[in-house]
PDB file of C-alpha atoms in Angstrom:
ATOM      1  CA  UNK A  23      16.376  15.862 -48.518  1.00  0.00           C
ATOM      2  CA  UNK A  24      18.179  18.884 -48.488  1.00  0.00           C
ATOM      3  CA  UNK A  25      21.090  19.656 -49.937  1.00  0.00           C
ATOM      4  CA  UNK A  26      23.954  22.019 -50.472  1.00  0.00           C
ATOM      5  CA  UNK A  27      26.024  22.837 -54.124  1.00  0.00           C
ATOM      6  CA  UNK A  28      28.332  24.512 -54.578  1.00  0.00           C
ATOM      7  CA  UNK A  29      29.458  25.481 -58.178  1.00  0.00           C
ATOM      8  CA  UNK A  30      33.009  25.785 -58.522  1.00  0.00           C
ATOM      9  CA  UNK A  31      35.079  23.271 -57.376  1.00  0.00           C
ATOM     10  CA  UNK A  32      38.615  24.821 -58.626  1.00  0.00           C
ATOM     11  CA  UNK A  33      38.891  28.226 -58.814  1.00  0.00           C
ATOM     12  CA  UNK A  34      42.524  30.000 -59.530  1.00  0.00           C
ATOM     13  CA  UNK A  35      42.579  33.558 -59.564  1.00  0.00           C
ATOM     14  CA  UNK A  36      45.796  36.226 -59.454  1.00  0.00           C
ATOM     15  CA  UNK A  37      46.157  38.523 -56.590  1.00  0.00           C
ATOM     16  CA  UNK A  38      43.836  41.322 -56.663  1.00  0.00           C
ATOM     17  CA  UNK A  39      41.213  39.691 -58.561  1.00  0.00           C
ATOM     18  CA  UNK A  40      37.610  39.898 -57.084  1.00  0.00           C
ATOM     19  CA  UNK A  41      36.367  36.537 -55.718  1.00  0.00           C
ATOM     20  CA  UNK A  42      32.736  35.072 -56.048  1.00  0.00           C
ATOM     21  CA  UNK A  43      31.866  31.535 -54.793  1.00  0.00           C
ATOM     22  CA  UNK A  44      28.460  30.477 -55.673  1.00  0.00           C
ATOM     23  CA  UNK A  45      26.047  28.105 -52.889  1.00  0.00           C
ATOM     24  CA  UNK A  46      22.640  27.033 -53.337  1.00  0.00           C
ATOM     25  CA  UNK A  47      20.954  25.476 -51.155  1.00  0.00           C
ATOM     26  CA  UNK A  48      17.250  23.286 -51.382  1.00  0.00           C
ATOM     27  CA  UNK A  49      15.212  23.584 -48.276  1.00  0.00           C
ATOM     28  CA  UNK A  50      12.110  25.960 -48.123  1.00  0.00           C
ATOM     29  CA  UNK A  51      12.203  26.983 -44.872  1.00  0.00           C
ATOM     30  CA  UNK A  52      14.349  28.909 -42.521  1.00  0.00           C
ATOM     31  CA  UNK A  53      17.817  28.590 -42.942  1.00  0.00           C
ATOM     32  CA  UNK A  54      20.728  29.167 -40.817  1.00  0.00           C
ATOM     33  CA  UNK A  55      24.188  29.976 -43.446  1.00  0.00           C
ATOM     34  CA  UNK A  56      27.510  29.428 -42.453  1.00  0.00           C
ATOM     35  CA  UNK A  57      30.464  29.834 -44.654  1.00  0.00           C
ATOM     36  CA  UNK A  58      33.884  28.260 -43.364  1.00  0.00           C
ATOM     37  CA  UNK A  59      37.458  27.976 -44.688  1.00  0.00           C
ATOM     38  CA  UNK A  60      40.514  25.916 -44.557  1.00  0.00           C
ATOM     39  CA  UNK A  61      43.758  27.158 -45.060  1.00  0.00           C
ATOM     40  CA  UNK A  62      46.535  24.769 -45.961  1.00  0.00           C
ATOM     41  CA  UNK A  63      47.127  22.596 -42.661  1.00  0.00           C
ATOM     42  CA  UNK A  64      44.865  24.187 -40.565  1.00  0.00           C
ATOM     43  CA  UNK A  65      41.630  23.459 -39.264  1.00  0.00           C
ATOM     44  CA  UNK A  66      38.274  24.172 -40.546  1.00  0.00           C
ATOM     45  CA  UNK A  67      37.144  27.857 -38.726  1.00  0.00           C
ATOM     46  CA  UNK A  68      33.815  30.082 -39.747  1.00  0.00           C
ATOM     47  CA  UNK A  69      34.213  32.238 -41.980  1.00  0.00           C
ATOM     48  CA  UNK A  70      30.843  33.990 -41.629  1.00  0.00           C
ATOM     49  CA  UNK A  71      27.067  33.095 -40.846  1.00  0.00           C
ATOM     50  CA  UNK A  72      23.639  34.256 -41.557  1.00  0.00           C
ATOM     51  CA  UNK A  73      21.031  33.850 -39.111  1.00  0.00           C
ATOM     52  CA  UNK A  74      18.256  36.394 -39.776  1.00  0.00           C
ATOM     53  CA  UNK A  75      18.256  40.040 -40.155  1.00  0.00           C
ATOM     54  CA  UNK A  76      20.434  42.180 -42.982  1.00  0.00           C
ATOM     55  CA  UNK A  77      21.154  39.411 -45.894  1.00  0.00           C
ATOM     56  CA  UNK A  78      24.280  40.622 -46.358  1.00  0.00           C
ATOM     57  CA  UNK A  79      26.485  39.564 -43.491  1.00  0.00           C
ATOM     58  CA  UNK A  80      30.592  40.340 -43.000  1.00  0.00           C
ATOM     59  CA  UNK A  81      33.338  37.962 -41.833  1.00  0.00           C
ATOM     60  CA  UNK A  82      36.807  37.775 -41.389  1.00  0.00           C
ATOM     61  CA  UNK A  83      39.280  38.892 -43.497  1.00  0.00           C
ATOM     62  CA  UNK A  84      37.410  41.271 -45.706  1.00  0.00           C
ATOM     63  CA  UNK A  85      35.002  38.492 -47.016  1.00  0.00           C
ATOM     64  CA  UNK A  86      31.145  39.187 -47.235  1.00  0.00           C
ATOM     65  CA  UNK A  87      28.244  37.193 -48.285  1.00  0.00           C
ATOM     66  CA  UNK A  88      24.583  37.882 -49.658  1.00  0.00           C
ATOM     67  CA  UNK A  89      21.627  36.247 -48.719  1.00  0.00           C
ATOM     68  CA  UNK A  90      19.326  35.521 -51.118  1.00  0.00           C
ATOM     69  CA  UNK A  91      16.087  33.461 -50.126  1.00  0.00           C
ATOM     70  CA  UNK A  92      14.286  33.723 -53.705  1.00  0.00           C
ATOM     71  CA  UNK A  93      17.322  32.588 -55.399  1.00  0.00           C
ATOM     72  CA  UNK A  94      18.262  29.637 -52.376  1.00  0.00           C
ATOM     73  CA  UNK A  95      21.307  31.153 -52.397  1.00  0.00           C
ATOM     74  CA  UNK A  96      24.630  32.724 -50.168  1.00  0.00           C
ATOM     75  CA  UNK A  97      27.496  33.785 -52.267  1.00  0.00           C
ATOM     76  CA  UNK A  98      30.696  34.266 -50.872  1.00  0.00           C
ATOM     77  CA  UNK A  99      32.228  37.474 -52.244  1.00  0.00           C
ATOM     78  CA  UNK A 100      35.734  39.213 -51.231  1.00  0.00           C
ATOM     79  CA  UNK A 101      36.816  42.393 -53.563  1.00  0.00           C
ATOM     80  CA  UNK A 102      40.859  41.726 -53.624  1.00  0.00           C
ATOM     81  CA  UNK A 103      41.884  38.575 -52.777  1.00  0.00           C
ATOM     82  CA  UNK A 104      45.057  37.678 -51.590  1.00  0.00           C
ATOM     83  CA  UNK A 105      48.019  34.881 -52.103  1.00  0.00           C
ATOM     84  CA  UNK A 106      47.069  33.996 -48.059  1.00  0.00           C
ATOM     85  CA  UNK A 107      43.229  33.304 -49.278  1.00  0.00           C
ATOM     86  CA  UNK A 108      44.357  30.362 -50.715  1.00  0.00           C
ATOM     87  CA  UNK A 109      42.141  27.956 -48.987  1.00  0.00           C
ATOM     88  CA  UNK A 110      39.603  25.505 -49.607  1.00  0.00           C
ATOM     89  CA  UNK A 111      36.007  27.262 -48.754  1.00  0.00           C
ATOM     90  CA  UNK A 112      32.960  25.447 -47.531  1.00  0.00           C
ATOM     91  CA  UNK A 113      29.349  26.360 -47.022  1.00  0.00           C
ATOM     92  CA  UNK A 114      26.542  24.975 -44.970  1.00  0.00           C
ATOM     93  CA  UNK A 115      23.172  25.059 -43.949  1.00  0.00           C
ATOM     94  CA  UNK A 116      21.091  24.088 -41.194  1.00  0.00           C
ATOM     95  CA  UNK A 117      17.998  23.765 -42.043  1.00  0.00           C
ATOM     96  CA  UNK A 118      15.689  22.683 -38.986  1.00  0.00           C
ATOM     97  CA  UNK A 119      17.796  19.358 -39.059  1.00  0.00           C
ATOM     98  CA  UNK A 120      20.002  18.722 -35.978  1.00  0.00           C
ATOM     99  CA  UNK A 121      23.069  18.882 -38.447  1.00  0.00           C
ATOM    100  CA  UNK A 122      24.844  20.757 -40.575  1.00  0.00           C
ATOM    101  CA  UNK A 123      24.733  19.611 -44.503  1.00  0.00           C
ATOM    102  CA  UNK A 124      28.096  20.720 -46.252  1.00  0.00           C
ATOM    103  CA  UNK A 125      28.307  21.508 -49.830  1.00  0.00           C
ATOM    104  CA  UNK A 126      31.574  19.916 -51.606  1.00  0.00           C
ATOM    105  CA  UNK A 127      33.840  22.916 -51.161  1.00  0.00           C
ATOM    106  CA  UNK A 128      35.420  24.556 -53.409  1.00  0.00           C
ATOM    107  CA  UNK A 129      39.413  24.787 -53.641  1.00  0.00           C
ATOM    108  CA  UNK A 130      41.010  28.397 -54.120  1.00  0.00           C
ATOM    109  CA  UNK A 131      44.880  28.984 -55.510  1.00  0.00           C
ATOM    110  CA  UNK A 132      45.567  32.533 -55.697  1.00  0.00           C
ATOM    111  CA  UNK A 133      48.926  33.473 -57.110  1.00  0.00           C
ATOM    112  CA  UNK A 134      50.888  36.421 -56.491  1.00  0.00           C
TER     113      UNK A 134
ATOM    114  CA  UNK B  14      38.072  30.425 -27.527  1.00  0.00           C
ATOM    115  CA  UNK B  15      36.683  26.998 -28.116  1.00  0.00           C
ATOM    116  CA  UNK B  16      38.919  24.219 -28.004  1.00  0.00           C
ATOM    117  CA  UNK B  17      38.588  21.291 -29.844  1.00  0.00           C
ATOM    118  CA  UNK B  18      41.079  18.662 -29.689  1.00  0.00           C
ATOM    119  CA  UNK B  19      41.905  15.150 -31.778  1.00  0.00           C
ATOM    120  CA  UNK B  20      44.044  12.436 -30.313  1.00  0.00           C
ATOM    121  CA  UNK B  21      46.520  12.194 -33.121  1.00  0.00           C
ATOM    122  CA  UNK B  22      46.831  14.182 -36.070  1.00  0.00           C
ATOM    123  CA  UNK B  23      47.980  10.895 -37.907  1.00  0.00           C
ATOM    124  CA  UNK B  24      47.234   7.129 -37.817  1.00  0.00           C
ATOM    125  CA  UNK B  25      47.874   4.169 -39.932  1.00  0.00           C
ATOM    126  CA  UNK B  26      46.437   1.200 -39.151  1.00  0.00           C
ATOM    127  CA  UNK B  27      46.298  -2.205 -40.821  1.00  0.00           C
ATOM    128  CA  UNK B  28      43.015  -3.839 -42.250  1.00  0.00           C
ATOM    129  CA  UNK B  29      40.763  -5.258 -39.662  1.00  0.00           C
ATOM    130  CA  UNK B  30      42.532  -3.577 -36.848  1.00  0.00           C
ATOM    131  CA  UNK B  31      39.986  -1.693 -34.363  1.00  0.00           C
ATOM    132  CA  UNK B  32      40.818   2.140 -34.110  1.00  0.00           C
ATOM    133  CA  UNK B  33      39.922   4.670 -31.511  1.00  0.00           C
ATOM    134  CA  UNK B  34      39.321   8.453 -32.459  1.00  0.00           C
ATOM    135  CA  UNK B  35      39.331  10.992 -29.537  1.00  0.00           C
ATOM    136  CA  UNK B  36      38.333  14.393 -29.337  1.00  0.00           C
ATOM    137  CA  UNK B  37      37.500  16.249 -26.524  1.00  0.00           C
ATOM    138  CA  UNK B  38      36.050  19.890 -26.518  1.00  0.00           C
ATOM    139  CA  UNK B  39      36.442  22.493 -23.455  1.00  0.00           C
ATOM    140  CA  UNK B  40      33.215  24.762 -23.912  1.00  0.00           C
ATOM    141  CA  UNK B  41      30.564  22.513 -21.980  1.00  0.00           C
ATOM    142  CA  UNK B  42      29.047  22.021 -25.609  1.00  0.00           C
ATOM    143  CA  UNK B  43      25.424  20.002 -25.880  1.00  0.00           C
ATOM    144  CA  UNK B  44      26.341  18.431 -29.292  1.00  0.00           C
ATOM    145  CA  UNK B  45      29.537  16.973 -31.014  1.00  0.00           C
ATOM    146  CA  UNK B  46      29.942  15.223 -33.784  1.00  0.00           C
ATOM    147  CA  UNK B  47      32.006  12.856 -36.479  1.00  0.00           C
ATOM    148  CA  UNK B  48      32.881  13.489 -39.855  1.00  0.00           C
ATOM    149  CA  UNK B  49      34.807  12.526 -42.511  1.00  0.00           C
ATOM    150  CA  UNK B  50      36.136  14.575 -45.327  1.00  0.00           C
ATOM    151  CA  UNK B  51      37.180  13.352 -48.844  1.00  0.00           C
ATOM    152  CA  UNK B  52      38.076  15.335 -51.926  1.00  0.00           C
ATOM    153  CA  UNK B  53      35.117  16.517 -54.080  1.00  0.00           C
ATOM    154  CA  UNK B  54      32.890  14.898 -51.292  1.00  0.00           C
ATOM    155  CA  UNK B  55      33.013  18.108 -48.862  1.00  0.00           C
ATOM    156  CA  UNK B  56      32.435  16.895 -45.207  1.00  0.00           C
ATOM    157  CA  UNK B  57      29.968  13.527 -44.432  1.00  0.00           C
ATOM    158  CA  UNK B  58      28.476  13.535 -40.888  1.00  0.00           C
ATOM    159  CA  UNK B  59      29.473   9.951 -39.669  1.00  0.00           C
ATOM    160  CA  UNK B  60      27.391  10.401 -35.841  1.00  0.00           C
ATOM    161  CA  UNK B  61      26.425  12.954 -33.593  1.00  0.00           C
ATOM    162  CA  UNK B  62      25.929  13.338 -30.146  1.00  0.00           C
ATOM    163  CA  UNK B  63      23.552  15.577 -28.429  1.00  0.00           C
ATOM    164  CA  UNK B  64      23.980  14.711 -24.798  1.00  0.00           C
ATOM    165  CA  UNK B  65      26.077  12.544 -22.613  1.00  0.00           C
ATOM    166  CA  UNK B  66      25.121   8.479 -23.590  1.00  0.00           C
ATOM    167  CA  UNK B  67      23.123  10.109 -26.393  1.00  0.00           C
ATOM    168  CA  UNK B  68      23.537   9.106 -30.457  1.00  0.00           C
ATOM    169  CA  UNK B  69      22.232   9.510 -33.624  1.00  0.00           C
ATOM    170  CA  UNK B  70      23.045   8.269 -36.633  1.00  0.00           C
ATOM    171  CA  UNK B  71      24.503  10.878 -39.377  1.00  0.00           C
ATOM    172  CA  UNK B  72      24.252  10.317 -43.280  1.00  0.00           C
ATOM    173  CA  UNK B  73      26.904   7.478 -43.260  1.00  0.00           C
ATOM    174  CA  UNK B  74      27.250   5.402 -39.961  1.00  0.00           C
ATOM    175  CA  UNK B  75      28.166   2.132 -41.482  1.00  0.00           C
ATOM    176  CA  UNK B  76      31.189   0.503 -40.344  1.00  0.00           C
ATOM    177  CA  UNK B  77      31.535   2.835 -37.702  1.00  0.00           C
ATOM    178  CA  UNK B  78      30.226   3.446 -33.575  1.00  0.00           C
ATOM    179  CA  UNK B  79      30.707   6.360 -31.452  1.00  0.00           C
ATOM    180  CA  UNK B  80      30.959   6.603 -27.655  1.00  0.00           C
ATOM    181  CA  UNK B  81      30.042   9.479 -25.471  1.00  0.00           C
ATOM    182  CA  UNK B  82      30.676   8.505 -21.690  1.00  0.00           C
ATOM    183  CA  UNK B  83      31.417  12.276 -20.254  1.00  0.00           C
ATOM    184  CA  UNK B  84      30.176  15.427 -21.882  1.00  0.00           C
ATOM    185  CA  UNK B  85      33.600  16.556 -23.240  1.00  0.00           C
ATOM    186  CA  UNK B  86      34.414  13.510 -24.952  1.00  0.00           C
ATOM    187  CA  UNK B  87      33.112  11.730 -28.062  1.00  0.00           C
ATOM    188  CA  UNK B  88      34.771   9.083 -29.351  1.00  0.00           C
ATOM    189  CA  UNK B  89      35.020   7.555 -33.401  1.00  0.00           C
ATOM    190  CA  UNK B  90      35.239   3.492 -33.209  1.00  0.00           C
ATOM    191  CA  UNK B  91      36.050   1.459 -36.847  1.00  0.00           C
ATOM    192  CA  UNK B  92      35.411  -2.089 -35.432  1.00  0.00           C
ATOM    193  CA  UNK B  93      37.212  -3.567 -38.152  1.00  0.00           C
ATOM    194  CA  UNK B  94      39.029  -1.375 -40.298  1.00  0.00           C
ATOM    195  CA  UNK B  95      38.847  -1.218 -44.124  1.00  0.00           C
ATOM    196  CA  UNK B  96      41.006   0.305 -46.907  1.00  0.00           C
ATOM    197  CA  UNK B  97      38.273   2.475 -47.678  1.00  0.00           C
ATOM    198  CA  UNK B  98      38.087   4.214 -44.240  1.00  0.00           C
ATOM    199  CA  UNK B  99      41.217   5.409 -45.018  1.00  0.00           C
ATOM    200  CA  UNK B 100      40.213   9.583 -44.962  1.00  0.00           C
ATOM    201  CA  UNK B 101      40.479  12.574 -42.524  1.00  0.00           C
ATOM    202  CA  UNK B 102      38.199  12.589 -39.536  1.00  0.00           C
ATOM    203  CA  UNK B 103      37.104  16.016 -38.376  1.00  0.00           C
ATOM    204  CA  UNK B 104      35.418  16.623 -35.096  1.00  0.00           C
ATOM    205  CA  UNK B 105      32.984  19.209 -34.241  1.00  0.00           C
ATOM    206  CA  UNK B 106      31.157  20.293 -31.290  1.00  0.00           C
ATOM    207  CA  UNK B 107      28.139  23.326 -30.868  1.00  0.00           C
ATOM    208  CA  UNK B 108      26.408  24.977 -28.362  1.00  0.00           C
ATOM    209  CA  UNK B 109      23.259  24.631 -30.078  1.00  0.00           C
ATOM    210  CA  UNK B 110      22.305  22.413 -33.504  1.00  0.00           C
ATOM    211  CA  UNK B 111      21.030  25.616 -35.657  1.00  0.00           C
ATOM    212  CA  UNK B 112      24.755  27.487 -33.835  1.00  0.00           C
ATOM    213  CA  UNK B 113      27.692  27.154 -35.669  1.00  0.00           C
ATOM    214  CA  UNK B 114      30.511  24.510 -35.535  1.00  0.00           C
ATOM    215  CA  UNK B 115      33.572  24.129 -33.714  1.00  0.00           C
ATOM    216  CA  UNK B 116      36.156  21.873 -35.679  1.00  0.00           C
ATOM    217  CA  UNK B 117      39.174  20.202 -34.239  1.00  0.00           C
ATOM    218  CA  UNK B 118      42.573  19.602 -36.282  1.00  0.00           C
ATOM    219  CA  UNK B 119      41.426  16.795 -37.876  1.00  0.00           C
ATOM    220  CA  UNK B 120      43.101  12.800 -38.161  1.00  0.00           C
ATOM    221  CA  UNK B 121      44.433  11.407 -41.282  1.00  0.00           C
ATOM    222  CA  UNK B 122      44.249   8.129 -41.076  1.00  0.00           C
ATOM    223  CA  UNK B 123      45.329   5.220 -43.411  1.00  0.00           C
ATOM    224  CA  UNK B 124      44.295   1.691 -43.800  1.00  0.00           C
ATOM    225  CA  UNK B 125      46.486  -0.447 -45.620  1.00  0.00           C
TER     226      UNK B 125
END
């Protein structure tokens, strides 16, 4: 069955730190990536998504994330973050299912 | 933009009590779907829907129906209510399954 992990389920950094969320994934075939977030109160909204083409893919908000299919995985990466990143991040992969699987998310304080 | 919305944003109801979810999305999407999201448990697909009248069964169905009269409209049913349906409920509809999501706001609800 396939599944999604990802590694850090806490992660507090200070403002200006660089950010890297880890996400494997198990399914050997094609994939379809999507990274989403949700701020404080708010719904969940994409974040970014990789379909085919240039592994490393940009989204919102200065964040960027790397394909890598001989590693199963799609980082989430953002140079700076900021206090208004503080969010709880979520990635997901289709996988030739007709759903999405979700990994367990991982929760991000950033203080000022 | 894609609009997805959620009949209430919060619901208690008693044990044993029958509850109605409602969401209703304004893009003419195929698919929607049910989930529910718990700390350290990421999002669980409950049902999804893939055409008017259509269903499927997602990774954790039990205790739980879904009705999809009209295309814009899927609806959550908890027959009987238990304490331990007591989570948020996110809806989510898509153009295509391997597309990405559209969430709605989400209902907390509480069993007691």
């Amino acid at each position: 069955a396939q599944s999604v992990s990802q590694h850090n389920h806490h992660v507090i950094l200070s403002e200006a730190a660089s950010l890297e969320l880890g996400c494997n994934y198990s399914y050997g075939g094609t994939v379809n990536l999507f990274w989403y977030v949700q701020y404080p109160g708010q719904h969940l909204q994409l974040l970014l998504k990789y379909f085919s083409g240039d592994p490393l893919v940009k989204g919102i908000k200065g964040f960027e994330a790397e394909f890598i299919k001989s590693k199963f995985s799609f980082n989430l990466r953002k140079p700076s973050v900021q206090w208004s990143d503080t969010a709880e991040y979520f990635c997901a992969v289709n996988g030739g299912y007709n759903k999405l699987i979700f990994g367990a998310g991982t929760r991000l304080a950033v203080h000022p | 933009d894609v609009k997805v919305t959620q009949s209430s944003r919060y619901l208690v109801k008693r044990t044993g009590e029958k509850v109605f979810l409602e969401c209703v999305q304004d893009m003419d999407h195929e698919n929607m779907f049910w989930y529910r999201q718990d700390p350290g448990l990421g999002l669980r697909l409950i049902y999804f829907s893939y055409d008017v009248k259509m269903k499927e069964k997602g990774d954790i169905p039990e205790g739980y129906s879904v009705s999809r009269e009209k295309k814009e409209r899927f609806s959550l049913i908890l027959e009987s209510a238990s304490t331990n349906q007591t989570s948020m409920y996110l809806c989510a509809s898509s153009f295509d399954f391997s597309y990405e999501q559209y969430f709605g706001p989400g209902t907390r609800l509480t069993v007691t």
